[in-house]
Tab-separated table of C-alpha atoms in Angstrom:
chain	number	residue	atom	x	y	z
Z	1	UNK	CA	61.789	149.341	152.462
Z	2	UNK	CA	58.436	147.356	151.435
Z	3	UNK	CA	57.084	146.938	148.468
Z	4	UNK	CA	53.236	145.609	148.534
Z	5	UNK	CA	53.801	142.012	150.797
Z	6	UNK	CA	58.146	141.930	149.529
Z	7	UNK	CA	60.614	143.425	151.687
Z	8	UNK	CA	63.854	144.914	149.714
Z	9	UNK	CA	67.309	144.965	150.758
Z	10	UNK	CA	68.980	147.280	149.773
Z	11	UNK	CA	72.400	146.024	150.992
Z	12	UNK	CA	71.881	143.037	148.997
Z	13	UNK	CA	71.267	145.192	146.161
Z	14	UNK	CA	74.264	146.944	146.278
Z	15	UNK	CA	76.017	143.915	146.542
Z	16	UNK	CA	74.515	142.070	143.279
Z	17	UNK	CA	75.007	145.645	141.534
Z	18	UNK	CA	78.457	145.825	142.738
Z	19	UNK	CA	78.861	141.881	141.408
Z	20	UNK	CA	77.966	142.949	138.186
Z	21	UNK	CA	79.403	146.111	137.841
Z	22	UNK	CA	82.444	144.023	138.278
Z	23	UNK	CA	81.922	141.349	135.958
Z	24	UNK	CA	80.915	143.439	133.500
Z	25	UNK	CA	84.291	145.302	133.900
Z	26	UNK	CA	86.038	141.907	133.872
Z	27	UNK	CA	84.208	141.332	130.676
Z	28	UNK	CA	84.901	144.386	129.033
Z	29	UNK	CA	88.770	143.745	129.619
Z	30	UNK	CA	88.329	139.995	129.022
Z	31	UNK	CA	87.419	141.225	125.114
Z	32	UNK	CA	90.134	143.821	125.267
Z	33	UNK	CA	92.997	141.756	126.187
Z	34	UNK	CA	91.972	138.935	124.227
Z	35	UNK	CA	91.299	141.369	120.892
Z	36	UNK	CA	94.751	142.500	121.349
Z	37	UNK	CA	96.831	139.154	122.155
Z	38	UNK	CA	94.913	137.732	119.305
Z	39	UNK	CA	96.539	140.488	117.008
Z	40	UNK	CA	99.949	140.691	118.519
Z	41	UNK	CA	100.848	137.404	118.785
Z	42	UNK	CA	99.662	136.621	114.875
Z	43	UNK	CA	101.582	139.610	113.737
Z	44	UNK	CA	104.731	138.581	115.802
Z	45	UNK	CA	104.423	134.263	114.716
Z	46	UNK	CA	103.829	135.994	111.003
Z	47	UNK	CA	106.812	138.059	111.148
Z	48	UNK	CA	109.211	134.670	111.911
Z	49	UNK	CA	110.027	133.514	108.467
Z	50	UNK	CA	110.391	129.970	109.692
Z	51	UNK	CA	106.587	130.323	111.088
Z	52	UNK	CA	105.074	131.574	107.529
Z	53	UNK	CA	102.812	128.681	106.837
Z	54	UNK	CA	99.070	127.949	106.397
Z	55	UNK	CA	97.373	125.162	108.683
Z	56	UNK	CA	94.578	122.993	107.675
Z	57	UNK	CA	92.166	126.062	107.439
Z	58	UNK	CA	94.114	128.233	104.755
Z	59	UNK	CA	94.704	130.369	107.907
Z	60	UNK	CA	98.037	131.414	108.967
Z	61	UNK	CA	100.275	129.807	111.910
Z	62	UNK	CA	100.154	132.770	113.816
Z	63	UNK	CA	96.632	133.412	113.118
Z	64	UNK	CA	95.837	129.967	114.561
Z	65	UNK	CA	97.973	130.288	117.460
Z	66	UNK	CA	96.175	133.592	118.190
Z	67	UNK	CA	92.979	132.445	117.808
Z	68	UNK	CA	94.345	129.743	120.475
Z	69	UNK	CA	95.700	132.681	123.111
Z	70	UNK	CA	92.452	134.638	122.679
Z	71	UNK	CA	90.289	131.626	124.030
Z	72	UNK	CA	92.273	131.243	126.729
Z	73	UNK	CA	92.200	134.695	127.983
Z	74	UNK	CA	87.995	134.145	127.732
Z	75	UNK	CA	87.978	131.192	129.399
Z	76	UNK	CA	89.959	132.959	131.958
Z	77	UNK	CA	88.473	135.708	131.886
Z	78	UNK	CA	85.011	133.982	132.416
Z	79	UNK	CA	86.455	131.839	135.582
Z	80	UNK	CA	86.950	135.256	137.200
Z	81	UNK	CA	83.452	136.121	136.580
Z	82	UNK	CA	82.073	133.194	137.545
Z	83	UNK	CA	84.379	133.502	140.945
Z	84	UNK	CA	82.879	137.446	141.277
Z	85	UNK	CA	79.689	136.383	140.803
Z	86	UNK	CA	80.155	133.744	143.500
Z	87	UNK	CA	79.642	130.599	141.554
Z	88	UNK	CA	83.223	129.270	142.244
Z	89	UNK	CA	81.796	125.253	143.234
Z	90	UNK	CA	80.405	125.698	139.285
Z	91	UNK	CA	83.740	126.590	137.799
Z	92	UNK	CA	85.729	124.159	140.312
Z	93	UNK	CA	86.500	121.662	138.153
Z	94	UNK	CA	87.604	124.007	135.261
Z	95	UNK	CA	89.722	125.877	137.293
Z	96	UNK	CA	91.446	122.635	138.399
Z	97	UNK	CA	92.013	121.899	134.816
Z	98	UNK	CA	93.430	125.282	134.225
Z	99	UNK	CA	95.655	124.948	136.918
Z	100	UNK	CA	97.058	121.765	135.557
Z	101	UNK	CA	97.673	123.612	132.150
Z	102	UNK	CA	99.144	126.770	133.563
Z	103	UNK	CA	101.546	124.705	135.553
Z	104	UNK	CA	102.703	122.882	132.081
Z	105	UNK	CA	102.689	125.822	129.971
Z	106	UNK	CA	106.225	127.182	131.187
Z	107	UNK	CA	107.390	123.382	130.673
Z	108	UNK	CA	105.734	123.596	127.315
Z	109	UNK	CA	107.299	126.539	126.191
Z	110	UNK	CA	111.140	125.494	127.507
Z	111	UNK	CA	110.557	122.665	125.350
Z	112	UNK	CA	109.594	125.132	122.634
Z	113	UNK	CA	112.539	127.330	122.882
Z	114	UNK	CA	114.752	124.385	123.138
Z	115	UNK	CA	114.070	122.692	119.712
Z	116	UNK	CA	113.397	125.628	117.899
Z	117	UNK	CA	116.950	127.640	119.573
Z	118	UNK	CA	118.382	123.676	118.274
Z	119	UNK	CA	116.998	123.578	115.007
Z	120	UNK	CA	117.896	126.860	114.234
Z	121	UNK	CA	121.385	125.715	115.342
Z	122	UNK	CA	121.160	122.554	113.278
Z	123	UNK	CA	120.376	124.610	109.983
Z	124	UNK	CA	123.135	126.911	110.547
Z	125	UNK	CA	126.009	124.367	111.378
Z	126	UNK	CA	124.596	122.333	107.959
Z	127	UNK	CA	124.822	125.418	105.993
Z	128	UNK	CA	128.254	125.937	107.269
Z	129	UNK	CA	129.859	122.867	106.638
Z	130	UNK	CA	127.760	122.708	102.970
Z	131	UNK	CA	129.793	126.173	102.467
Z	132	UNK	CA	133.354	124.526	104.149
Z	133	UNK	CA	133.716	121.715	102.188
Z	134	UNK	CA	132.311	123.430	98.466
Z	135	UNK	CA	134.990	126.043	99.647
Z	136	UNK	CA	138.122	123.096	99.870
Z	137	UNK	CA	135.825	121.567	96.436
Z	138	UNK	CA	135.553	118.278	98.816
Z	139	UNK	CA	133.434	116.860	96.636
Z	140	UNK	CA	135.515	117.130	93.570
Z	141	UNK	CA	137.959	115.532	95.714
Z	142	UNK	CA	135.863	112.502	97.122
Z	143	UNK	CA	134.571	111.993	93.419
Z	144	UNK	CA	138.176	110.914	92.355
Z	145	UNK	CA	138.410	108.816	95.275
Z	146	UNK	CA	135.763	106.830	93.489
Z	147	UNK	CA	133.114	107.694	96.424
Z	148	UNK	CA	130.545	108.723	93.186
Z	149	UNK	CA	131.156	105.068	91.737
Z	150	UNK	CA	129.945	103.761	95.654
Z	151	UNK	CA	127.309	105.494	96.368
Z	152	UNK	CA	126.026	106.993	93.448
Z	153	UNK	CA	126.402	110.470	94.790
Z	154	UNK	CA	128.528	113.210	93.436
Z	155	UNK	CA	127.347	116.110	96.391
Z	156	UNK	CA	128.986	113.577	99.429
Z	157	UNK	CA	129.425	117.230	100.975
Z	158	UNK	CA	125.342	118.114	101.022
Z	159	UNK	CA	125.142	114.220	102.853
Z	160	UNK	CA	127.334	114.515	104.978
Z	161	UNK	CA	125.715	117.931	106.340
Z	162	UNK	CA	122.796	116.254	106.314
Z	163	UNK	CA	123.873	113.776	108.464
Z	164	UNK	CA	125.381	115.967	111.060
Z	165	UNK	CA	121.871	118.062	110.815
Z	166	UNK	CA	119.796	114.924	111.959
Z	167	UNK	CA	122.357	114.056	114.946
Z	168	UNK	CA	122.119	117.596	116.182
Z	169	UNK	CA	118.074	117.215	115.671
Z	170	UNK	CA	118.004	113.789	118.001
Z	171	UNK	CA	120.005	115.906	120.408
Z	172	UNK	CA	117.558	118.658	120.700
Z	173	UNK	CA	114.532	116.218	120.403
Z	174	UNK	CA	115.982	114.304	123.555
Z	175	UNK	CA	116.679	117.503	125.520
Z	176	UNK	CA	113.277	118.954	124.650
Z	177	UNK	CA	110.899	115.610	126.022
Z	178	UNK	CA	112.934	115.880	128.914
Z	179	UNK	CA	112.056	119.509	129.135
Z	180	UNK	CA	108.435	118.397	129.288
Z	181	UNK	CA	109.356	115.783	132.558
Z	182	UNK	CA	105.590	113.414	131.379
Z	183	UNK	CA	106.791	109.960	132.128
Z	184	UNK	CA	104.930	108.325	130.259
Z	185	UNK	CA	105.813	109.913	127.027
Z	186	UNK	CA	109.175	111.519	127.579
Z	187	UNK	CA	110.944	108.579	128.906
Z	188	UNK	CA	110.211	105.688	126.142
Z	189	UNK	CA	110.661	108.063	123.152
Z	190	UNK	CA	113.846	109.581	124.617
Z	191	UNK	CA	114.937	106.086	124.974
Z	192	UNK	CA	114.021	105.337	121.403
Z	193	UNK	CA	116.215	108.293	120.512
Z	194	UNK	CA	119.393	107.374	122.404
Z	195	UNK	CA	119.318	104.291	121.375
Z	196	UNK	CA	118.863	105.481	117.716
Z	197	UNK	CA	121.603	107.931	119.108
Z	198	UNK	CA	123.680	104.985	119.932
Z	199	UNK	CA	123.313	103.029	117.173
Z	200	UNK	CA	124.553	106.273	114.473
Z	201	UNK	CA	128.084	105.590	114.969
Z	202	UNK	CA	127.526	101.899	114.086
Z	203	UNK	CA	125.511	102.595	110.873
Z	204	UNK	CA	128.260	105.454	109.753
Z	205	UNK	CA	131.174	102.645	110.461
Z	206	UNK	CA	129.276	99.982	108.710
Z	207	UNK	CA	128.544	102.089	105.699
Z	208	UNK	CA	132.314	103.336	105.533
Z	209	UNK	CA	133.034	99.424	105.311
Z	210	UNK	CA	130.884	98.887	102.906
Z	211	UNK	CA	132.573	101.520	101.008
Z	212	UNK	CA	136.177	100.796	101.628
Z	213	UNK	CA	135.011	97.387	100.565
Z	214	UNK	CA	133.754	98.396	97.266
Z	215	UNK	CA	136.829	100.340	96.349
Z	216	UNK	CA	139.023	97.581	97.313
Z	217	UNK	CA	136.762	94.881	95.152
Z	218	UNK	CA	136.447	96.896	92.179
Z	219	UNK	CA	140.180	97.428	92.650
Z	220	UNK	CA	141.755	94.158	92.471
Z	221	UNK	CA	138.691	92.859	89.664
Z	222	UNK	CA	140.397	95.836	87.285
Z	223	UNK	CA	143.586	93.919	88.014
Z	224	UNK	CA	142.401	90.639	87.478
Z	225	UNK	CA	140.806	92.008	84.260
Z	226	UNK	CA	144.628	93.044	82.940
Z	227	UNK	CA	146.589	90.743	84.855
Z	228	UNK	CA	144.985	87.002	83.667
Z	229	UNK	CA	144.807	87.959	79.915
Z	230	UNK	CA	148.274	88.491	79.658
Z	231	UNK	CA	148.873	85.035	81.758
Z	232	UNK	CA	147.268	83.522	79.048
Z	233	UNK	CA	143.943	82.112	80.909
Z	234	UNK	CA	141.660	83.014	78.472
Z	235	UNK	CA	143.342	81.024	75.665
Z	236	UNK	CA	144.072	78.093	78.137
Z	237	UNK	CA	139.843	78.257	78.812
Z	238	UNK	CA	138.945	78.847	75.189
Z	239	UNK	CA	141.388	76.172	73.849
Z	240	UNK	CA	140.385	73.646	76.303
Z	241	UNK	CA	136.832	73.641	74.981
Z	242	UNK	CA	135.685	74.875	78.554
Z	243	UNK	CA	134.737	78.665	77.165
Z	244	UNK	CA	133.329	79.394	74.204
Z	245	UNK	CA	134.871	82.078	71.695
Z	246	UNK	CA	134.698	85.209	72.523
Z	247	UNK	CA	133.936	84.866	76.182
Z	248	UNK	CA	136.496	86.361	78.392
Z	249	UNK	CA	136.992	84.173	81.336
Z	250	UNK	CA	139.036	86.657	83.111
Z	251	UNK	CA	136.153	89.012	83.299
Z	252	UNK	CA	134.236	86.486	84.967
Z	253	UNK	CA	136.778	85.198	87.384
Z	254	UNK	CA	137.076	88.912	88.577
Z	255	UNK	CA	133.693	90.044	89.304
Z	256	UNK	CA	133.446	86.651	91.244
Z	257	UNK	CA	135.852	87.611	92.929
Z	258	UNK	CA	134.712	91.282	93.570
Z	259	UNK	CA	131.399	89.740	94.827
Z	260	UNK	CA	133.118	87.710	97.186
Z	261	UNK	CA	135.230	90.553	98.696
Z	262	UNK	CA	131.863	92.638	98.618
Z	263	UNK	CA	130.243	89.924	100.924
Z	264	UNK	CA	132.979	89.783	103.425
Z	265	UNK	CA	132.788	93.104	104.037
Z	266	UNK	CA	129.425	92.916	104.447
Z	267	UNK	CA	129.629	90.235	106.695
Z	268	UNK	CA	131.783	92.295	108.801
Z	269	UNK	CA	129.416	95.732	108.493
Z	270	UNK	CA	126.470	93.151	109.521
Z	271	UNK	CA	128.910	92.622	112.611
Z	272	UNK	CA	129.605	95.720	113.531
Z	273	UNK	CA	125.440	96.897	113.470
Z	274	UNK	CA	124.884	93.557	115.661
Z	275	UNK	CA	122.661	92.161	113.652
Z	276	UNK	CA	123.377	88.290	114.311
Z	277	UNK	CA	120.944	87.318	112.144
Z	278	UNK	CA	121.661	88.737	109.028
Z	279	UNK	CA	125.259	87.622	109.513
Z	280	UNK	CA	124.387	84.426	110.122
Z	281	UNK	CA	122.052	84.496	106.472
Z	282	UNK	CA	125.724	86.550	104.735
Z	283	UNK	CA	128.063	84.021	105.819
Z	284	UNK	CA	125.578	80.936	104.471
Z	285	UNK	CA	125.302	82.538	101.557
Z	286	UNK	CA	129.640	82.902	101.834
Z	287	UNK	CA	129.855	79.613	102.125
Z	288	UNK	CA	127.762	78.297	99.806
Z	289	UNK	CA	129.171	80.592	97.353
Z	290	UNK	CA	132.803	78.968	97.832
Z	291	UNK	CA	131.518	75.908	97.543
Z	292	UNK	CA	129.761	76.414	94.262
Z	293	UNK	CA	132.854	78.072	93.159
Z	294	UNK	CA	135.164	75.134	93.946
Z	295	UNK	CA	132.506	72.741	92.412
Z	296	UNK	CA	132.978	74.831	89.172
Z	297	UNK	CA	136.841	74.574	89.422
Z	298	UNK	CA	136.482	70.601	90.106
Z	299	UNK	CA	133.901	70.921	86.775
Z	300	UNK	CA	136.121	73.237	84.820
Z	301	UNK	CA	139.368	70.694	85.448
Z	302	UNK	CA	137.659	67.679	84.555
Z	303	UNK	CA	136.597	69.240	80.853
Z	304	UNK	CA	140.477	70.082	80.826
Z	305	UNK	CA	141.354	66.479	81.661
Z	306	UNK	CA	138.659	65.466	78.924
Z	307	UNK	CA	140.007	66.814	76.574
Z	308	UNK	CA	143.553	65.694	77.248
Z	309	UNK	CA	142.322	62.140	77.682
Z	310	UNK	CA	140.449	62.125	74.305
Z	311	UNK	CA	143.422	63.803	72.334
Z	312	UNK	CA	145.948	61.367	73.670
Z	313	UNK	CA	143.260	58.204	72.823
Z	314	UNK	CA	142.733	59.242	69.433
Z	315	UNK	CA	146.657	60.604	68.604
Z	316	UNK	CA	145.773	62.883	66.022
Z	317	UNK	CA	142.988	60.655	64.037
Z	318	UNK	CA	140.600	63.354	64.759
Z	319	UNK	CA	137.713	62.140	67.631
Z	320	UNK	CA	137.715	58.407	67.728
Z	321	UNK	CA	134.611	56.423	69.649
Z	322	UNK	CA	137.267	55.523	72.284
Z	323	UNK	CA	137.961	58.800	72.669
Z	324	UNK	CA	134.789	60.124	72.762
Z	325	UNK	CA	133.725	57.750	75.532
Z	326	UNK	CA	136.987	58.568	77.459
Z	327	UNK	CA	136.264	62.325	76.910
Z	328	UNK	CA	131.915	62.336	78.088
Z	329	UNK	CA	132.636	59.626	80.976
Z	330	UNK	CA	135.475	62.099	82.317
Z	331	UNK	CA	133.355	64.958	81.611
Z	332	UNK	CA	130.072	62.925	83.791
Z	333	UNK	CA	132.198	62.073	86.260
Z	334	UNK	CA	133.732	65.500	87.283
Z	335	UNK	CA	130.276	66.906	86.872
Z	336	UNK	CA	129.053	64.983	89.582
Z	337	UNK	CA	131.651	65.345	91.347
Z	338	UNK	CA	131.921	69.374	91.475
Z	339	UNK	CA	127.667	69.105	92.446
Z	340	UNK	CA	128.591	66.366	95.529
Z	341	UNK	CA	131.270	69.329	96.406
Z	342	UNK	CA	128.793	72.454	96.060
Z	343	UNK	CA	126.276	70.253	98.266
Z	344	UNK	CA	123.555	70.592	95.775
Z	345	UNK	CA	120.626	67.745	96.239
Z	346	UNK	CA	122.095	66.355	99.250
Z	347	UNK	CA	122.562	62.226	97.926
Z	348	UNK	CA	120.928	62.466	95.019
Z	349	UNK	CA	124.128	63.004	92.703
Z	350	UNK	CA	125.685	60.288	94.059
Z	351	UNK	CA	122.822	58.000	93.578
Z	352	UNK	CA	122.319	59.412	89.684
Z	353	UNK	CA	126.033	58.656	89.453
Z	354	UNK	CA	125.560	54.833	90.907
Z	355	UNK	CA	122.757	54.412	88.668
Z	356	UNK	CA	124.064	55.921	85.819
Z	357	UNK	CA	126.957	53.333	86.266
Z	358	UNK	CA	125.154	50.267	86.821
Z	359	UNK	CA	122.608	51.330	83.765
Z	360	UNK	CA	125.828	51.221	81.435
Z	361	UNK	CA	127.111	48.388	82.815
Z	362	UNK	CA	123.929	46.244	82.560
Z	363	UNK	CA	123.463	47.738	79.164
Z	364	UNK	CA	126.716	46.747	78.070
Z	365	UNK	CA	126.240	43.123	79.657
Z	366	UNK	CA	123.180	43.294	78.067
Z	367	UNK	CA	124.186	44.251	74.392
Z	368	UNK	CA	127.046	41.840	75.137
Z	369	UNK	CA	124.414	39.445	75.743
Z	370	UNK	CA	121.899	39.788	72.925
Z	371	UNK	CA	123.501	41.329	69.465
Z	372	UNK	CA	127.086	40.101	70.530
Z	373	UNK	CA	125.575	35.782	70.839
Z	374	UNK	CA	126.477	35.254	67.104
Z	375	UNK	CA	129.944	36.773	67.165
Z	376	UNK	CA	130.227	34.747	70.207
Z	377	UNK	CA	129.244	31.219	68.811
Z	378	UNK	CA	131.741	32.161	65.960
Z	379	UNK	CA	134.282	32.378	68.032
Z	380	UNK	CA	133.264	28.861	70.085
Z	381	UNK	CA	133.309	27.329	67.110
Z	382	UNK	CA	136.403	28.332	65.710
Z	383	UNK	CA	137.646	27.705	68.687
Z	384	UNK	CA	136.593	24.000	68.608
Z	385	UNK	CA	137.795	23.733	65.052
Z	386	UNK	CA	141.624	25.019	65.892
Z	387	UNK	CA	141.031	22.141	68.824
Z	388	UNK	CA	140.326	19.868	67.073
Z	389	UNK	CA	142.645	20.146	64.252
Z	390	UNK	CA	145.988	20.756	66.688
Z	391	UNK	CA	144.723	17.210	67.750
Z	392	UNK	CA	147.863	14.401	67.463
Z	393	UNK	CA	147.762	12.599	64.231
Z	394	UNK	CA	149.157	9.056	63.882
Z	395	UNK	CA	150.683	8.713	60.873
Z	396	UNK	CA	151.905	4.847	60.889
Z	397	UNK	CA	150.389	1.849	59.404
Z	398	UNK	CA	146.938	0.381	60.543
Z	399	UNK	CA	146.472	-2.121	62.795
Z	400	UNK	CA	145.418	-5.477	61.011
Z	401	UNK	CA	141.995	-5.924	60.504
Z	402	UNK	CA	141.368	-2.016	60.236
């Protein structure tokens, strides 16, 4: 068939009309399918209370994750289109790309099913021990243990759920990347998991150390508190001039001792996490702490020895300049000596000390010296005079001519 100088086929005719016929079909149930996913699947997300939230667009989860489904049903529907209307080598590299994501969606959703069917585990197995232990009134319980007075915390029970919540969490979280099988993504964060896995039994053990620690330091300080009264060690203190009135030296005695009992346990919880480093910084600060108590001991015996020293000097004549002296030299001396012992300044206590000594002594040489020359040419001279006058006397005549 001609028209004026065109020839029409009408083969090819049919065929385009067939072409279309077909894509408009495919078009037509491209809309339908994607109207109707787009409903269901936002009435079925909406209808999981755990998916009844709003995204950033004050539209629902399910309304978003339709909206999501309906796309790609259009795009595709419009790949088959394109493929009818025999434009595949346009649509090639889109239809790669779909590939690709169809063959990760069923990896995708496995992941899916596996944290959410975890999760939802996780919740119940928290809610169930939560309703366990309120039903034994564990927390009642732990309270008189003194767990409150460690941590602060009178619901241990809701913590301790907690706890075994976020291990069950990691667990699904490490099964679900490994679900998704990416390389690159799946195999350093489920790493980072384990060893965050790993390292829960550590942290638990370390913080049940620090607690048993605690209990046991707060412990013996109450007994100290009670015990060194009635020994009489806050008279001795007080009456030695060492404490003042009204401090209570047993108080302080125990709560340096709770500290140090606090920091060996935490020394050994530092241990057990294996952190070297911040057990290396604990036991400085252990050590330097028994040497600064020592030093104190060393100070607090030489005030005791002061004071004995100046009340046997001055006998009961109330404080006598001899005995004062005695007393503040003794007093120095042990000073410096329980600073040498903490390690404080490195030499320069000892070289105070030997200056402070040779200062006196020059002074004293010095005051001998100048203000003391009179009393000294006194005591030449009367000196002289008893000489001279236990000199032999000859009593007997003179010699003639005398």
């Amino acid at each position: 068939m001609r028209i004026g100088n065109y020839r029409f086929d009408q083969g090819l005719a049919m065929e385009i009309g067939e072409k279309l016929f077909l894509a408009a079909v495919i078009l037509l149930v491209t809309w339908a399918l994607a109207k109707a996913a787009k409903w269901a699947f936002a009435k079925l997300v909406d209808n999981v209370s755990f998916f009844k939230r709003n995204t950033g667009s004050d539209a629902s989860l399910g309304e978003a994750l339709g909206k999501i489904v309906s796309l790609l049903i259009w795009l595709f529907g419009l790949l088959a289109i394109l493929q009818v209307l025999g434009l595949g080598t346009v649509a090639a590299p889109v239809d790669t790309l779909l590939k690709n994501v169809v063959e990760f969606i069923p990896r995708i959703v496995a992941a899916g099913l596996i944290f959410f069917i975890g999760l939802m585990v996780a919740r119940i197995v928290r809610d169930l021990i939560i309703t366990a232990l309120g039903t034994v009134n564990f927390d009642s319980w732990a309270n008189r243990g003194g767990v409150d007075d460690v941590t602060g915390n009178s619901t241990i029970s809701k913590t301790i759920a907690t706890i075994v919540y976020v291990v069950i969490v990691l667990l699904v979280s490490i099964a679900a990347l490994e679900a998704l099988n990416i390389r690159t993504i799946s195999e350093p964060a489920s790493g980072m998991l384990r060893m965050i896995f790993a390292a829960i039994p550590n942290i638990l053990a370390a913080a049940i150390l620090l607690g048993i620690g605690y209990l046991i330091s707060k412990f013996v300080a109450q007994m100290l508190s009670e015990i060194l009264p009635g020994l009489g060690v806050d008279r001795a203190l007080s009456g030695s001039g060492i404490m003042a009135e009204g401090t209570s030296a047993s108080n302080i005695i125990a709560r340096v001792v709770q500290v140090a009992i606090v920091l060996f346990f935490a020394i050994a919880a530092t241990r057990l996490l294996g952190f070297p480093e911040l057990t290396v910084i604990l036991d400085e600060i252990l050590e330097l702490g028994g040497r600064v108590v020592f030093g104190a001991i060393i100070i607090a015996a030489g005030f005791m020895i002061a004071n004995v020293l100046a009340r046997i000097i001055s006998n009961d004549d109330g404080e006598t300049t001899p005995a004062v002296i005695v007393k503040w030299v003794t007093i120095v001396l042990f000073v410096f000596m329980g600073i040498n012992f903490m390690g404080i300044g490195g030499m320069i206590p000892t070289n105070i000390l030997t200056i402070l000594i040779a200062g006196v002594a020059v002074a004293g040489a010095l005051a001998f010296g100048l203000g003391g020359r009179e009393w000294a040419g006194r005591k030449l001279e009367e000196m002289d005079s008893a000489a001279r006058g236990s000199a032999p006397v000859n009593k007997g005549p003179l010699p003639p001519g005398a």
